[in-house]
Tab-separated table of C-alpha atoms and ligand atoms in Angstrom:
chain	number	residue	atom	x	y	z
A	190	UNK	CA	-69.592	81.987	8.714
A	191	UNK	CA	-66.852	82.078	11.290
A	192	UNK	CA	-63.533	80.378	10.811
A	193	UNK	CA	-64.420	77.569	13.186
A	194	UNK	CA	-67.510	76.656	11.166
A	195	UNK	CA	-65.623	76.906	7.899
A	196	UNK	CA	-62.904	74.657	9.281
A	197	UNK	CA	-65.428	72.075	10.457
A	198	UNK	CA	-66.965	72.039	6.989
A	199	UNK	CA	-63.570	71.639	5.296
A	200	UNK	CA	-62.544	68.858	7.698
A	201	UNK	CA	-65.783	67.010	6.962
A	202	UNK	CA	-65.129	67.274	3.288
A	203	UNK	CA	-61.541	66.061	3.724
A	204	UNK	CA	-62.859	63.079	5.679
A	205	UNK	CA	-65.381	62.133	3.029
A	206	UNK	CA	-62.946	62.502	0.139
A	207	UNK	CA	-60.365	60.445	2.027
A	208	UNK	CA	-62.926	57.757	2.736
A	209	UNK	CA	-63.795	57.633	-0.940
A	210	UNK	CA	-60.186	57.089	-2.052
A	211	UNK	CA	-58.917	55.128	0.953
A	212	UNK	CA	-56.607	57.750	2.425
A	213	UNK	CA	-56.028	58.660	6.049
A	214	UNK	CA	-57.410	62.175	6.697
A	215	UNK	CA	-54.542	62.918	9.073
A	216	UNK	CA	-52.208	62.800	6.056
A	217	UNK	CA	-53.882	65.930	4.672
A	218	UNK	CA	-52.690	69.094	6.422
A	219	UNK	CA	-54.485	72.406	6.048
A	220	UNK	CA	-52.550	75.609	5.461
A	221	UNK	CA	-54.744	78.624	6.204
A	222	UNK	CA	-53.818	81.208	3.579
A	223	UNK	CA	-54.217	84.513	5.371
A	224	UNK	CA	-52.961	86.858	2.633
A	225	UNK	CA	-56.377	88.510	2.198
A	226	UNK	CA	-57.261	88.948	5.844
A	227	UNK	CA	-56.364	90.706	9.075
A	228	UNK	CA	-54.176	89.470	11.890
A	229	UNK	CA	-57.302	88.945	13.986
A	230	UNK	CA	-58.840	86.724	11.381
A	231	UNK	CA	-55.598	84.744	11.219
A	232	UNK	CA	-55.732	84.379	15.011
A	233	UNK	CA	-59.247	82.977	14.696
A	234	UNK	CA	-57.816	80.253	12.509
A	235	UNK	CA	-55.176	79.464	15.131
A	236	UNK	CA	-57.813	79.375	17.852
A	237	UNK	CA	-59.933	77.057	15.754
A	238	UNK	CA	-57.025	74.623	15.666
A	239	UNK	CA	-55.112	75.384	12.463
A	240	UNK	CA	-51.362	75.125	12.958
A	241	UNK	CA	-50.064	76.050	9.504
A	242	UNK	CA	-50.423	79.575	8.102
A	243	UNK	CA	-49.460	80.686	4.591
A	244	UNK	CA	-48.577	84.113	3.226
A	245	UNK	CA	-47.478	85.035	-0.269
A	246	UNK	CA	-45.792	88.397	0.325
A	247	UNK	CA	-43.055	89.626	2.587
A	248	UNK	CA	-45.158	92.421	4.082
A	249	UNK	CA	-48.053	90.145	4.975
A	250	UNK	CA	-45.738	87.608	6.505
A	251	UNK	CA	-43.950	90.197	8.654
A	252	UNK	CA	-47.203	91.684	9.929
A	253	UNK	CA	-48.675	88.329	10.896
A	254	UNK	CA	-45.519	86.840	12.366
A	255	UNK	CA	-45.069	89.877	14.548
A	256	UNK	CA	-48.408	89.226	16.268
A	257	UNK	CA	-48.722	85.482	16.041
A	258	UNK	CA	-45.109	84.331	16.252
A	259	UNK	CA	-44.544	80.655	16.756
A	260	UNK	CA	-48.153	79.826	17.519
A	261	UNK	CA	-48.108	78.749	13.867
A	262	UNK	CA	-45.729	77.176	11.414
A	263	UNK	CA	-45.210	79.661	8.598
A	264	UNK	CA	-45.367	78.786	4.934
A	265	UNK	CA	-44.166	81.189	2.282
A	266	UNK	CA	-46.336	80.320	-0.720
A	267	UNK	CA	-45.746	83.210	-3.124
A	268	UNK	CA	-43.061	83.732	-5.701
A	269	UNK	CA	-39.957	84.896	-3.899
A	270	UNK	CA	-37.589	87.544	-5.172
A	271	UNK	CA	-33.992	86.780	-4.357
A	272	UNK	CA	-33.451	90.168	-2.734
A	273	UNK	CA	-36.293	89.501	-0.264
A	274	UNK	CA	-34.870	86.242	1.038
A	275	UNK	CA	-32.974	87.894	3.878
A	276	UNK	CA	-36.160	89.478	5.217
A	277	UNK	CA	-38.203	86.314	5.495
A	278	UNK	CA	-35.698	83.542	6.037
A	279	UNK	CA	-35.791	83.578	9.841
A	280	UNK	CA	-39.570	83.519	9.947
A	281	UNK	CA	-40.540	80.613	7.744
A	282	UNK	CA	-40.609	76.875	8.269
A	283	UNK	CA	-41.518	76.078	4.658
A	284	UNK	CA	-41.039	77.701	1.276
A	285	UNK	CA	-43.349	76.499	-1.486
A	286	UNK	CA	-41.851	78.392	-4.388
A	287	UNK	CA	-38.318	77.190	-4.989
A	288	UNK	CA	-38.032	77.257	-8.770
A	289	UNK	CA	-34.532	78.347	-9.731
A	290	UNK	CA	-30.911	77.867	-8.732
A	291	UNK	CA	-30.299	81.559	-8.027
A	292	UNK	CA	-32.950	81.383	-5.322
A	293	UNK	CA	-31.510	78.172	-3.839
A	294	UNK	CA	-28.105	79.799	-3.731
A	295	UNK	CA	-29.360	82.869	-1.879
A	296	UNK	CA	-31.416	80.780	0.566
A	297	UNK	CA	-28.482	78.537	1.291
A	298	UNK	CA	-26.163	81.485	1.836
A	299	UNK	CA	-28.504	83.004	4.423
A	300	UNK	CA	-29.352	79.764	6.235
A	301	UNK	CA	-27.724	78.176	9.239
A	302	UNK	CA	-30.271	75.353	9.522
A	303	UNK	CA	-32.083	73.019	7.161
A	304	UNK	CA	-35.049	74.650	5.378
A	305	UNK	CA	-38.012	72.635	4.157
A	306	UNK	CA	-38.602	73.568	0.529
A	307	UNK	CA	-41.154	72.616	-2.076
A	308	UNK	CA	-40.187	72.867	-5.695
A	309	UNK	CA	-42.889	74.820	-7.478
A	310	UNK	CA	-43.706	73.183	-10.777
A	311	UNK	CA	-45.581	74.900	-13.580
A	312	UNK	CA	-47.438	71.792	-14.659
A	313	UNK	CA	-50.126	73.644	-16.580
A	314	UNK	CA	-47.576	75.592	-18.605
A	315	UNK	CA	-49.519	78.850	-18.315
A	316	UNK	CA	-47.301	81.907	-18.872
A	317	UNK	CA	-48.854	83.624	-15.864
A	318	UNK	CA	-47.600	80.942	-13.504
A	319	UNK	CA	-44.228	80.636	-11.855
A	320	UNK	CA	-42.397	77.403	-11.440
A	321	UNK	CA	-39.958	75.001	-12.890
A	322	UNK	CA	-40.947	73.173	-16.081
A	323	UNK	CA	-41.947	69.567	-15.350
A	324	UNK	CA	-39.217	68.232	-17.651
A	325	UNK	CA	-36.576	70.211	-15.736
A	326	UNK	CA	-37.494	69.079	-12.219
A	327	UNK	CA	-35.153	66.093	-12.005
A	328	UNK	CA	-32.100	67.946	-13.266
A	329	UNK	CA	-32.956	70.886	-10.991
A	330	UNK	CA	-33.045	68.532	-8.017
A	331	UNK	CA	-29.686	67.057	-8.942
A	332	UNK	CA	-28.226	70.565	-9.043
A	333	UNK	CA	-29.574	71.298	-5.555
A	334	UNK	CA	-27.231	68.754	-4.013
A	335	UNK	CA	-24.609	71.481	-3.556
A	336	UNK	CA	-26.802	73.570	-1.285
A	337	UNK	CA	-26.520	71.750	1.998
A	338	UNK	CA	-29.291	73.606	3.883
A	339	UNK	CA	-31.954	73.035	1.217
A	340	UNK	CA	-34.188	70.085	1.964
A	341	UNK	CA	-36.664	69.113	-0.738
A	342	UNK	CA	-39.700	67.960	1.197
A	343	UNK	CA	-42.082	67.988	-1.744
A	344	UNK	CA	-43.504	69.481	-4.913
A	345	UNK	CA	-46.037	72.284	-5.243
A	346	UNK	CA	-48.286	73.379	-8.067
A	347	UNK	CA	-51.240	75.601	-8.836
A	348	UNK	CA	-53.954	74.214	-11.082
A	349	UNK	CA	-54.888	76.123	-14.233
A	350	UNK	CA	-57.755	78.586	-14.136
A	351	UNK	CA	-60.483	76.478	-15.627
A	352	UNK	CA	-63.841	75.009	-14.742
A	353	UNK	CA	-62.797	71.773	-16.382
A	354	UNK	CA	-62.249	69.340	-13.528
A	355	UNK	CA	-60.493	66.820	-15.721
A	356	UNK	CA	-57.855	69.367	-16.697
A	357	UNK	CA	-57.320	70.224	-13.027
A	358	UNK	CA	-57.126	66.553	-12.108
A	359	UNK	CA	-54.579	65.852	-14.852
A	360	UNK	CA	-52.408	68.654	-13.509
A	361	UNK	CA	-52.416	67.228	-9.989
A	362	UNK	CA	-51.858	63.714	-11.314
A	363	UNK	CA	-48.791	64.843	-13.240
A	364	UNK	CA	-47.358	66.377	-10.077
A	365	UNK	CA	-47.883	63.063	-8.278
A	366	UNK	CA	-46.077	61.212	-11.082
A	367	UNK	CA	-43.185	63.636	-10.859
A	368	UNK	CA	-43.041	63.043	-7.110
A	369	UNK	CA	-42.755	59.315	-7.796
A	370	UNK	CA	-39.842	59.968	-10.152
A	371	UNK	CA	-38.069	62.099	-7.555
A	372	UNK	CA	-38.576	59.472	-4.862
A	373	UNK	CA	-37.053	56.837	-7.129
A	374	UNK	CA	-33.791	58.807	-6.995
A	375	UNK	CA	-33.576	58.142	-3.223
A	376	UNK	CA	-31.657	61.322	-2.500
A	377	UNK	CA	-31.213	62.019	1.195
A	378	UNK	CA	-31.719	65.757	0.673
A	379	UNK	CA	-34.879	65.199	-1.386
A	380	UNK	CA	-37.251	62.748	0.319
A	381	UNK	CA	-40.088	64.543	-1.461
A	382	UNK	CA	-42.826	63.024	0.672
A	383	UNK	CA	-45.228	65.961	0.424
A	384	UNK	CA	-47.469	67.360	-2.298
A	385	UNK	CA	-48.686	70.935	-1.873
A	386	UNK	CA	-51.684	71.252	-4.146
A	387	UNK	CA	-55.338	72.261	-3.945
A	388	UNK	CA	-56.964	75.577	-3.004
A	389	UNK	CA	-60.531	76.581	-2.067
A	390	UNK	CA	-62.046	75.533	-5.374
A	391	UNK	CA	-60.143	72.374	-6.105
A	392	UNK	CA	-58.825	70.848	-2.876
A	393	UNK	CA	-61.248	67.927	-3.108
A	394	UNK	CA	-59.653	66.928	-6.427
A	395	UNK	CA	-56.142	67.498	-5.082
A	396	UNK	CA	-56.794	65.183	-2.128
A	397	UNK	CA	-58.062	62.467	-4.446
A	398	UNK	CA	-54.807	62.815	-6.374
A	399	UNK	CA	-52.547	62.679	-3.311
A	400	UNK	CA	-52.204	66.173	-1.792
A	401	UNK	CA	-50.651	66.224	1.692
A	402	UNK	CA	-50.831	70.013	2.141
A	403	UNK	CA	-53.835	71.951	0.869
A	404	UNK	CA	-53.633	75.756	0.803
A	405	UNK	CA	-57.003	77.266	1.658
A	406	UNK	CA	-57.748	80.971	1.804
A	407	UNK	CA	-61.194	82.101	0.700
A	408	UNK	CA	-63.287	79.214	1.966
A	409	UNK	CA	-61.558	79.072	5.351
A	410	UNK	CA	-60.740	82.613	6.462
A	411	UNK	CA	-62.518	84.451	3.660
A	412	UNK	CA	-61.174	87.421	1.830
A	413	UNK	CA	-61.494	91.001	2.896
A	414	UNK	CA	-63.419	91.995	-0.221
A	415	UNK	CA	-66.432	89.856	0.578
A	416	UNK	CA	-65.788	87.186	3.121
A	417	UNK	CA	-67.622	83.926	3.271
B	92	PLP	C1	-53.982	82.780	-2.534
B	92	PLP	C2	-53.344	81.458	-2.670
B	92	PLP	C3	-53.989	80.300	-2.230
B	92	PLP	C4	-55.389	80.290	-1.615
B	92	PLP	O1	-56.361	80.577	-2.568
B	92	PLP	P1	-57.933	80.428	-2.265
B	92	PLP	O2	-58.519	80.186	-3.600
B	92	PLP	O3	-58.369	81.712	-1.663
B	92	PLP	O4	-58.126	79.273	-1.358
B	92	PLP	C5	-53.313	79.097	-2.349
B	92	PLP	N1	-52.077	79.042	-2.871
B	92	PLP	C6	-51.420	80.132	-3.311
B	92	PLP	C7	-50.055	79.980	-3.882
B	92	PLP	C8	-52.040	81.371	-3.233
B	92	PLP	O5	-51.378	82.446	-3.683
């Protein structure tokens, strides 16, 4: 299937899930995750009407930005080493993986503009996953006050690797509850209006639980190893 057909299918599914739970489909934005695929495939996504692209590594981001530039808004969705900040900072509109003060400090030092950041939360508690512990999110956000260029636009998580839909749903629901707690603080640097959650296999659940950005790779642009 080409990207256009995949996108039409995903948009239909977004519409039907939104109808089911009474949400407005325009509140769910699609990030095409292009980490597995070529620049040309990423361009197909742009031509099909996607405006957000996500990459999880510096090299992939550089290669795509070089060709595609500001035809897309760029999301850095992978874990970010502090020493790589300087190489990506001018290219991204969003970072989805802010999870520690040392990273906030380095970002802030290199920035001369506000940067939209998601705090990555390890809701599932799996050792393999990055992210702040759920119980540390509020204190982490308080600490971020010092870093004037860091804007907390939302929270991000990755669901656990399981077939159990209830476990996945609980994870997304906990992120939503945390978002509510952050919003109660009414901090001007942390409006926290967005939730980045849901990938190819679980975006339908994420939307039911309040996702505003879904990050879709395999089922939208495919992956080089097999495609879709
Ligand atoms: C790769 C990746 C995705 C997309 O995964 P698919 O299952 O291919 O849709 C989403 N989010 C993050 C953080 C990723 O690394």
